[in-house]
Short mmCIF file of C-alpha atoms and ligand atoms in Angstrom, two decimals:
data_model
loop_
_atom_site.label_atom_id
_atom_site.label_comp_id
_atom_site.label_asym_id
_atom_site.label_seq_id
_atom_site.Cartn_x
_atom_site.Cartn_y
_atom_site.Cartn_z
CA UNK A 1 -1.31 41.43 13.51
CA UNK A 2 1.82 39.46 13.47
CA UNK A 3 1.33 38.24 17.16
CA UNK A 4 -2.25 36.89 16.28
CA UNK A 5 -0.93 35.25 13.16
CA UNK A 6 2.05 33.14 15.52
CA UNK A 7 -0.75 32.24 17.78
CA UNK A 8 -2.95 30.90 15.16
CA UNK A 9 -0.20 28.96 13.72
CA UNK A 10 0.60 27.67 17.21
CA UNK A 11 -2.89 26.53 17.33
CA UNK A 12 -2.84 24.49 14.25
CA UNK A 13 0.37 22.96 15.42
CA UNK A 14 -1.00 22.12 18.59
CA UNK A 15 -4.01 20.70 16.88
CA UNK A 16 -1.98 18.62 14.43
CA UNK A 17 0.18 17.14 17.56
CA UNK A 18 -3.28 16.33 19.28
CA UNK A 19 -4.64 14.61 15.93
CA UNK A 20 -1.18 12.70 15.47
CA UNK A 21 -1.00 11.79 19.25
CA UNK A 22 -5.13 10.52 18.72
CA UNK A 23 -3.98 8.35 15.60
CA UNK A 24 -0.90 7.09 17.70
CA UNK A 25 -3.22 5.92 20.72
CA UNK A 26 -6.15 4.55 18.58
CA UNK A 27 -3.61 2.65 16.71
CA UNK A 28 -2.17 0.84 19.30
CA UNK A 29 -5.78 -0.19 20.28
CA UNK A 30 -6.27 -2.24 16.98
CA UNK A 31 -4.66 -5.39 16.03
CA UNK A 32 -1.28 -5.20 13.46
CA UNK A 33 -1.99 -6.74 10.35
CA UNK A 34 -0.26 -8.01 7.32
CA UNK A 35 -0.51 -5.62 3.91
CA UNK A 36 1.07 -5.53 0.72
CA UNK A 37 1.47 -1.92 -1.07
CA UNK A 38 -0.43 -1.49 -4.13
CA UNK A 39 0.50 2.16 -4.77
CA UNK A 40 1.93 5.14 -3.42
CA UNK A 41 0.24 8.93 -3.68
CA UNK A 42 2.44 11.23 -1.95
CA UNK A 43 1.81 10.97 1.84
CA UNK A 44 -0.41 7.79 1.56
CA UNK A 45 -0.43 4.19 0.33
CA UNK A 46 -2.86 2.10 -1.22
CA UNK A 47 -2.59 -1.32 1.02
CA UNK A 48 -4.16 -4.46 0.15
CA UNK A 49 -5.39 -6.53 3.34
CA UNK A 50 -5.11 -10.40 3.58
CA UNK A 51 -8.88 -10.27 2.86
CA UNK A 52 -7.88 -8.70 -0.37
CA UNK A 53 -9.26 -5.23 0.49
CA UNK A 54 -7.89 -1.91 -0.42
CA UNK A 55 -7.49 0.25 2.25
CA UNK A 56 -6.06 4.08 2.30
CA UNK A 57 -3.51 4.23 4.75
CA UNK A 58 -1.45 7.15 5.99
CA UNK A 59 2.27 6.40 6.95
CA UNK A 60 3.70 6.48 10.41
CA UNK A 61 6.82 9.37 10.09
CA UNK A 62 9.78 7.21 10.69
CA UNK A 63 9.00 5.25 7.50
CA UNK A 64 10.84 5.14 4.31
CA UNK A 65 9.31 5.77 1.11
CA UNK A 66 6.97 2.70 0.57
CA UNK A 67 6.72 1.56 -3.21
CA UNK A 68 4.42 -1.31 -4.40
CA UNK A 69 5.25 -4.52 -3.94
CA UNK A 70 6.31 -3.72 -0.21
CA UNK A 71 4.88 -5.89 2.64
CA UNK A 72 4.00 -3.95 5.66
CA UNK A 73 2.26 -4.03 8.87
CA UNK A 74 -0.93 -1.61 9.40
CA UNK A 75 -3.54 -1.12 11.68
CA UNK A 76 -7.08 0.48 11.15
CA UNK A 77 -7.85 4.24 12.10
CA UNK A 78 -11.61 4.98 12.78
CA UNK A 79 -12.33 6.75 10.02
CA UNK A 80 -11.99 3.65 7.69
CA UNK A 81 -8.34 4.39 6.80
CA UNK A 82 -5.43 2.78 8.15
CA UNK A 83 -2.01 3.71 9.37
CA UNK A 84 1.23 2.14 8.09
CA UNK A 85 3.05 1.29 11.25
CA UNK A 86 6.11 -1.11 10.00
CA UNK A 87 7.63 -2.08 6.74
CA UNK A 88 9.20 -5.74 6.47
CA UNK A 89 12.29 -6.58 5.11
CA UNK A 90 12.48 -6.04 1.11
CA UNK A 91 14.24 -9.47 -0.49
CA UNK A 92 14.94 -7.15 -3.49
CA UNK A 93 14.14 -3.90 -5.09
CA UNK A 94 14.15 -1.61 -7.90
CA UNK A 95 15.57 1.69 -7.73
CA UNK A 96 16.63 4.58 -9.48
CA UNK A 97 18.37 8.27 -9.30
CA UNK A 98 16.10 11.00 -8.67
CA UNK A 99 16.36 14.81 -8.90
CA UNK A 100 18.33 15.11 -5.55
CA UNK A 101 20.88 12.30 -6.93
CA UNK A 102 19.28 10.05 -4.42
CA UNK A 103 18.50 6.44 -4.76
CA UNK A 104 14.78 6.17 -4.82
CA UNK A 105 13.01 3.21 -4.76
CA UNK A 106 10.55 1.98 -7.69
CA UNK A 107 9.27 -1.45 -6.72
CA UNK A 108 10.00 -3.79 -3.91
CA UNK A 109 10.40 -7.84 -3.48
CA UNK A 110 10.54 -7.88 -7.48
CA UNK A 111 11.81 -11.10 -9.60
CA UNK A 112 11.70 -9.86 -13.03
CA UNK A 113 11.99 -6.45 -14.62
CA UNK A 114 10.48 -6.36 -17.79
CA UNK A 115 12.34 -3.52 -20.02
CA UNK A 116 9.71 -2.69 -22.54
CA UNK A 117 10.78 -1.41 -26.00
CA UNK A 118 8.76 -0.83 -29.20
CA UNK A 119 9.33 0.40 -32.70
CA UNK A 120 7.71 3.53 -31.67
CA UNK A 121 8.83 5.48 -29.65
CA UNK A 122 12.03 4.38 -31.44
CA UNK A 123 14.14 1.94 -29.53
CA UNK A 124 17.47 2.84 -28.17
CA UNK A 125 20.11 0.25 -27.33
CA UNK A 126 21.84 2.93 -24.70
CA UNK A 127 18.45 3.09 -22.88
CA UNK A 128 18.13 -0.90 -22.65
CA UNK A 129 22.27 -1.17 -21.32
CA UNK A 130 21.48 1.38 -18.69
CA UNK A 131 18.58 -0.64 -17.28
CA UNK A 132 20.79 -3.74 -17.55
CA UNK A 133 23.56 -2.26 -15.75
CA UNK A 134 21.26 -1.15 -12.96
CA UNK A 135 19.51 -4.96 -13.14
CA UNK A 136 23.01 -7.04 -13.10
CA UNK A 137 24.59 -4.78 -10.09
CA UNK A 138 20.72 -5.51 -8.24
CA UNK A 139 20.50 -8.87 -8.91
CA UNK A 140 17.29 -8.36 -10.62
CA UNK A 141 16.09 -10.67 -14.07
CA UNK A 142 15.59 -8.51 -16.73
CA UNK A 143 13.35 -9.49 -19.52
CA UNK A 144 13.23 -7.64 -22.71
CA UNK A 145 9.83 -7.33 -24.55
CA UNK A 146 9.57 -5.49 -27.73
CA UNK A 147 5.90 -4.51 -28.59
CA UNK A 148 3.44 -3.27 -31.21
CA UNK A 149 5.22 -5.57 -33.65
CA UNK A 150 1.69 -5.19 -35.57
CA UNK A 151 3.38 -2.00 -36.63
CA UNK A 152 6.28 -3.63 -38.49
CA UNK A 153 6.55 -4.95 -42.07
CA UNK A 154 8.73 -8.08 -42.37
CA UNK A 155 11.91 -6.41 -43.02
CA UNK A 156 11.55 -4.06 -40.32
CA UNK A 157 10.62 -6.96 -38.21
CA UNK A 158 14.00 -8.47 -39.44
CA UNK A 159 15.73 -5.28 -38.45
CA UNK A 160 14.99 -4.83 -34.85
CA UNK A 161 15.25 -8.58 -34.65
CA UNK A 162 19.14 -7.90 -35.69
CA UNK A 163 19.53 -5.41 -33.22
CA UNK A 164 17.83 -7.21 -30.19
CA UNK A 165 19.71 -10.21 -30.96
CA UNK A 166 22.77 -8.68 -29.48
CA UNK A 167 21.01 -8.91 -26.26
CA UNK A 168 19.70 -12.49 -26.91
CA UNK A 169 22.99 -13.58 -27.77
CA UNK A 170 24.10 -12.33 -24.22
CA UNK A 171 21.64 -14.80 -22.76
CA UNK A 172 18.61 -12.27 -21.99
CA UNK A 173 15.27 -13.81 -22.74
CA UNK A 174 13.56 -11.21 -25.49
CA UNK A 175 9.65 -11.60 -26.57
CA UNK A 176 8.14 -9.89 -29.39
CA UNK A 177 4.43 -9.07 -28.69
CA UNK A 178 1.68 -6.91 -29.61
CA UNK A 179 -0.90 -5.40 -27.34
CA UNK A 180 -2.91 -4.72 -30.46
CA UNK A 181 -3.08 -8.27 -31.94
CA UNK A 182 -2.43 -10.13 -28.73
CA UNK A 183 0.48 -11.69 -30.60
CA UNK A 184 3.44 -13.07 -28.05
CA UNK A 185 1.34 -12.82 -24.89
CA UNK A 186 1.02 -16.35 -23.84
CA UNK A 187 4.83 -16.66 -23.93
CA UNK A 188 5.02 -13.58 -21.96
CA UNK A 189 2.21 -14.30 -19.70
CA UNK A 190 3.96 -17.95 -18.90
CA UNK A 191 7.11 -16.12 -18.22
CA UNK A 192 5.34 -13.90 -15.40
CA UNK A 193 3.48 -16.40 -13.94
CA UNK A 194 3.73 -16.74 -9.87
CA UNK A 195 6.67 -13.84 -10.31
CA UNK A 196 6.59 -10.16 -9.38
CA UNK A 197 7.78 -8.31 -12.23
CA UNK A 198 7.70 -4.80 -12.89
CA UNK A 199 7.30 -2.99 -16.41
CA UNK A 200 9.74 -0.27 -17.29
CA UNK A 201 10.48 1.71 -20.61
CA UNK A 202 9.72 4.92 -22.01
CA UNK A 203 6.47 6.64 -22.26
CA UNK A 204 4.33 5.36 -24.86
CA UNK A 205 6.04 1.84 -25.69
CA UNK A 206 2.71 0.06 -24.72
CA UNK A 207 3.66 -0.72 -21.07
CA UNK A 208 -0.09 -0.25 -19.73
CA UNK A 209 -1.39 -1.91 -22.90
CA UNK A 210 0.48 -5.12 -22.11
CA UNK A 211 -0.66 -5.64 -18.73
CA UNK A 212 -4.27 -4.84 -19.67
CA UNK A 213 -4.02 -7.41 -22.07
CA UNK A 214 -2.45 -9.97 -19.49
CA UNK A 215 -5.39 -9.18 -16.72
CA UNK A 216 -8.76 -9.36 -18.63
CA UNK A 217 -11.12 -7.00 -17.24
CA UNK A 218 -8.67 -4.53 -15.82
CA UNK A 219 -8.28 -0.76 -17.46
CA UNK A 220 -5.44 0.95 -16.41
CA UNK A 221 -6.03 3.72 -18.35
CA UNK A 222 -9.40 4.34 -16.79
CA UNK A 223 -6.97 5.19 -13.58
CA UNK A 224 -5.27 7.65 -15.56
CA UNK A 225 -7.78 9.79 -16.61
CA UNK A 226 -7.11 12.46 -13.97
CA UNK A 227 -3.54 12.49 -14.97
CA UNK A 228 -4.21 12.99 -18.45
CA UNK A 229 -1.43 15.44 -19.75
CA UNK A 230 -2.09 18.69 -21.57
CA UNK A 231 -1.61 16.75 -24.96
CA UNK A 232 -4.88 14.83 -23.99
CA UNK A 233 -2.98 11.70 -23.94
CA UNK A 234 -2.84 9.05 -20.99
CA UNK A 235 -0.06 8.53 -19.07
CA UNK A 236 0.81 6.52 -16.23
CA UNK A 237 1.74 8.69 -13.05
CA UNK A 238 2.54 6.68 -10.44
CA UNK A 239 3.42 2.64 -10.00
CA UNK A 240 0.44 0.45 -9.34
CA UNK A 241 0.52 -3.25 -8.43
CA UNK A 242 -1.80 -5.52 -10.29
CA UNK A 243 -2.66 -9.39 -9.70
CA UNK A 244 -2.10 -11.45 -12.93
CA UNK A 245 -5.09 -14.38 -12.86
CA UNK A 246 -2.63 -17.42 -13.58
CA UNK A 247 -0.78 -16.12 -10.25
CA UNK A 248 1.87 -13.54 -9.67
CA UNK A 249 1.79 -10.02 -9.66
CA UNK A 250 2.92 -7.01 -12.30
CA UNK A 251 3.54 -3.71 -11.41
CA UNK A 252 3.04 -0.78 -14.03
CA UNK A 253 5.45 2.10 -13.77
CA UNK A 254 5.59 5.52 -15.23
CA UNK A 255 7.32 6.17 -18.48
CA UNK A 256 10.80 7.50 -17.76
CA UNK A 257 12.44 9.56 -20.99
CA UNK A 258 15.52 8.33 -19.54
CA UNK A 259 16.98 5.86 -16.83
CA UNK A 260 19.29 7.44 -14.68
CA UNK A 261 21.92 5.42 -13.00
CA UNK A 262 22.87 6.28 -9.65
CA UNK A 263 26.43 7.05 -9.20
CA UNK A 264 28.28 3.78 -9.49
CA UNK A 265 31.89 2.53 -9.25
CA UNK A 266 33.67 1.88 -12.78
CA UNK A 267 34.07 -1.50 -11.64
CA UNK A 268 29.98 -1.87 -10.86
CA UNK A 269 29.22 -0.60 -14.69
CA UNK A 270 31.96 -2.80 -15.90
CA UNK A 271 30.11 -5.75 -14.28
CA UNK A 272 26.82 -4.50 -15.46
CA UNK A 273 27.77 -5.37 -19.22
CA UNK A 274 27.89 -9.24 -18.23
CA UNK A 275 30.42 -10.24 -21.47
CA UNK A 276 32.94 -7.82 -20.35
CA UNK A 277 33.21 -9.90 -16.78
CA UNK A 278 35.62 -12.51 -18.30
CA UNK A 279 37.80 -10.01 -19.80
CA UNK A 280 37.75 -7.07 -17.22
CA UNK A 281 40.44 -8.37 -14.64
CA UNK A 282 43.31 -8.99 -17.32
CA UNK A 283 43.37 -5.32 -18.37
CA UNK A 284 46.95 -3.85 -17.67
CA UNK A 285 45.62 -1.04 -15.65
CA UNK A 286 43.37 -1.66 -12.91
CA UNK A 287 40.89 1.39 -13.80
CA UNK A 288 41.03 0.50 -17.34
CA UNK A 289 38.48 2.53 -18.93
CA UNK A 290 38.96 0.49 -21.95
CA UNK A 291 39.40 3.52 -24.41
CA UNK A 292 42.92 3.36 -25.97
CA UNK A 293 44.89 2.09 -22.95
CA UNK A 294 47.75 -0.20 -23.47
CA UNK A 295 46.81 -3.67 -22.68
CA UNK A 296 43.01 -3.61 -22.61
CA UNK A 297 41.81 -7.05 -22.64
CA UNK A 298 38.28 -5.60 -23.65
CA UNK A 299 39.80 -3.54 -26.72
CA UNK A 300 41.45 -6.85 -27.90
CA UNK A 301 37.81 -8.70 -27.21
CA UNK A 302 36.55 -5.95 -29.69
CA UNK A 303 39.17 -6.55 -32.33
CA UNK A 304 38.46 -10.12 -32.39
CA UNK A 305 35.00 -10.00 -33.05
CA UNK A 306 33.91 -11.02 -29.20
CA UNK A 307 32.27 -7.92 -28.09
CA UNK A 308 29.76 -5.92 -29.94
CA UNK A 309 31.30 -2.17 -30.76
CA UNK A 310 27.70 -0.70 -29.63
CA UNK A 311 27.92 -2.63 -26.36
CA UNK A 312 31.24 -0.76 -25.97
CA UNK A 313 30.25 2.45 -26.90
CA UNK A 314 27.01 2.62 -24.43
CA UNK A 315 29.56 1.54 -21.85
CA UNK A 316 31.56 4.39 -22.48
CA UNK A 317 28.63 6.94 -22.73
CA UNK A 318 27.71 5.64 -19.21
CA UNK A 319 30.75 6.07 -17.53
CA UNK A 320 31.18 9.75 -19.11
CA UNK A 321 31.08 12.27 -16.45
N1 GDP B 1 -0.09 -0.39 -32.78
C1 GDP B 1 -0.14 -0.46 -31.44
N2 GDP B 1 -0.09 0.25 -30.70
C2 GDP B 1 -0.23 0.11 -29.53
C3 GDP B 1 0.40 -1.36 -29.07
N3 GDP B 1 0.27 -1.07 -27.35
C4 GDP B 1 0.15 -0.01 -27.18
N4 GDP B 1 -0.09 0.65 -28.32
C5 GDP B 1 -0.49 2.28 -28.18
O1 GDP B 1 0.52 2.98 -27.81
C6 GDP B 1 0.08 4.11 -27.01
C7 GDP B 1 0.60 3.94 -25.55
O2 GDP B 1 0.14 2.79 -25.08
P1 GDP B 1 0.31 2.58 -23.31
O3 GDP B 1 -0.15 1.48 -22.86
O4 GDP B 1 -0.17 4.09 -22.53
O5 GDP B 1 2.07 3.19 -23.10
P2 GDP B 1 2.95 3.19 -21.52
O6 GDP B 1 3.26 4.75 -21.62
O7 GDP B 1 4.17 2.24 -21.98
O8 GDP B 1 2.31 2.69 -20.80
C8 GDP B 1 -1.37 3.87 -26.67
O9 GDP B 1 -1.97 4.78 -27.72
C9 GDP B 1 -1.97 2.45 -27.12
O10 GDP B 1 -2.88 2.41 -27.77
C10 GDP B 1 0.69 -2.21 -29.98
O11 GDP B 1 0.93 -3.50 -29.62
N5 GDP B 1 0.52 -1.92 -31.21
MG1 MG B 2 1.46 3.57 -18.88
ZN1 ZN B 3 40.49 -1.95 -20.53
#
């Protein structure tokens, strides 16, 4: 009995090896072509060919995780699919920490990261700050978009604007928009033209809805029906790249409850708070955590009103073990 089972497993293994070899041989006989990764599904990727066709591709074993925005080399297989054989170097990437504490790429060759917030689900500055720390260290340009402004009465709009002004004062671009009423979308579209941007933010803030408004005729939510949650809500389950009509690409990403930073040195977290940079070198202690250490330049800047207390509190929340 057990002997037969082993034999069966061996047969399967041999068959799998042969399939792999055939693929390899065949792949070598077809020309290598350039392609752009549109989406990644487990062991497959959707690749856009230079002829603007989408082709479902398997991956050669040695490849790293491929993500939307990756430029790759692929070859045609005989069953209408393709095989990705190589990845071209990334000029930038957005990454986050996965469950195994590893850095996991989300999107490649990105220019702009659109941090999407909304009055509902409620905006949290700590969420924004985590992203900003990551983006400052990855040298990616953040913009912040506050969606669903149609939900706000004038006074609430004012309150939210006050909260986001912290970021405007630091030089970050802030957009106010509504995917429902289309307010603010022209400004957003022009900021994204000819760039590759990735929309990030909590689930439900309206990332997919905004992208749908930027690209007439595309229905992101239709792609998501198979991924409906038990609550019957649509959720984006995998990142996907779309072309903007006026040039440029946007990548929709699944919502994350939180954005987990990879483990970072204190200096890197500090660097992520751009207004700290001019003071950070001036603390008495090199490893100053800017809590209550004597001679702390950041605490002095706080007392002088040059650093916002909420930003410093969020810095402490981020470095807390
Ligand atoms: N009132 C209002 N609702 C919106 C707006 N944008 C999106 N929504 C709604 O918010 C929910 C979540 O939108 P979705 O685009 O799926 O969010 P995502 O998870 O960030 O992609 C949906 O029910 C949308 O109809 C907006 O500007 N105003
Ligand atoms: Mg979505
Ligand atoms: Zn200090």
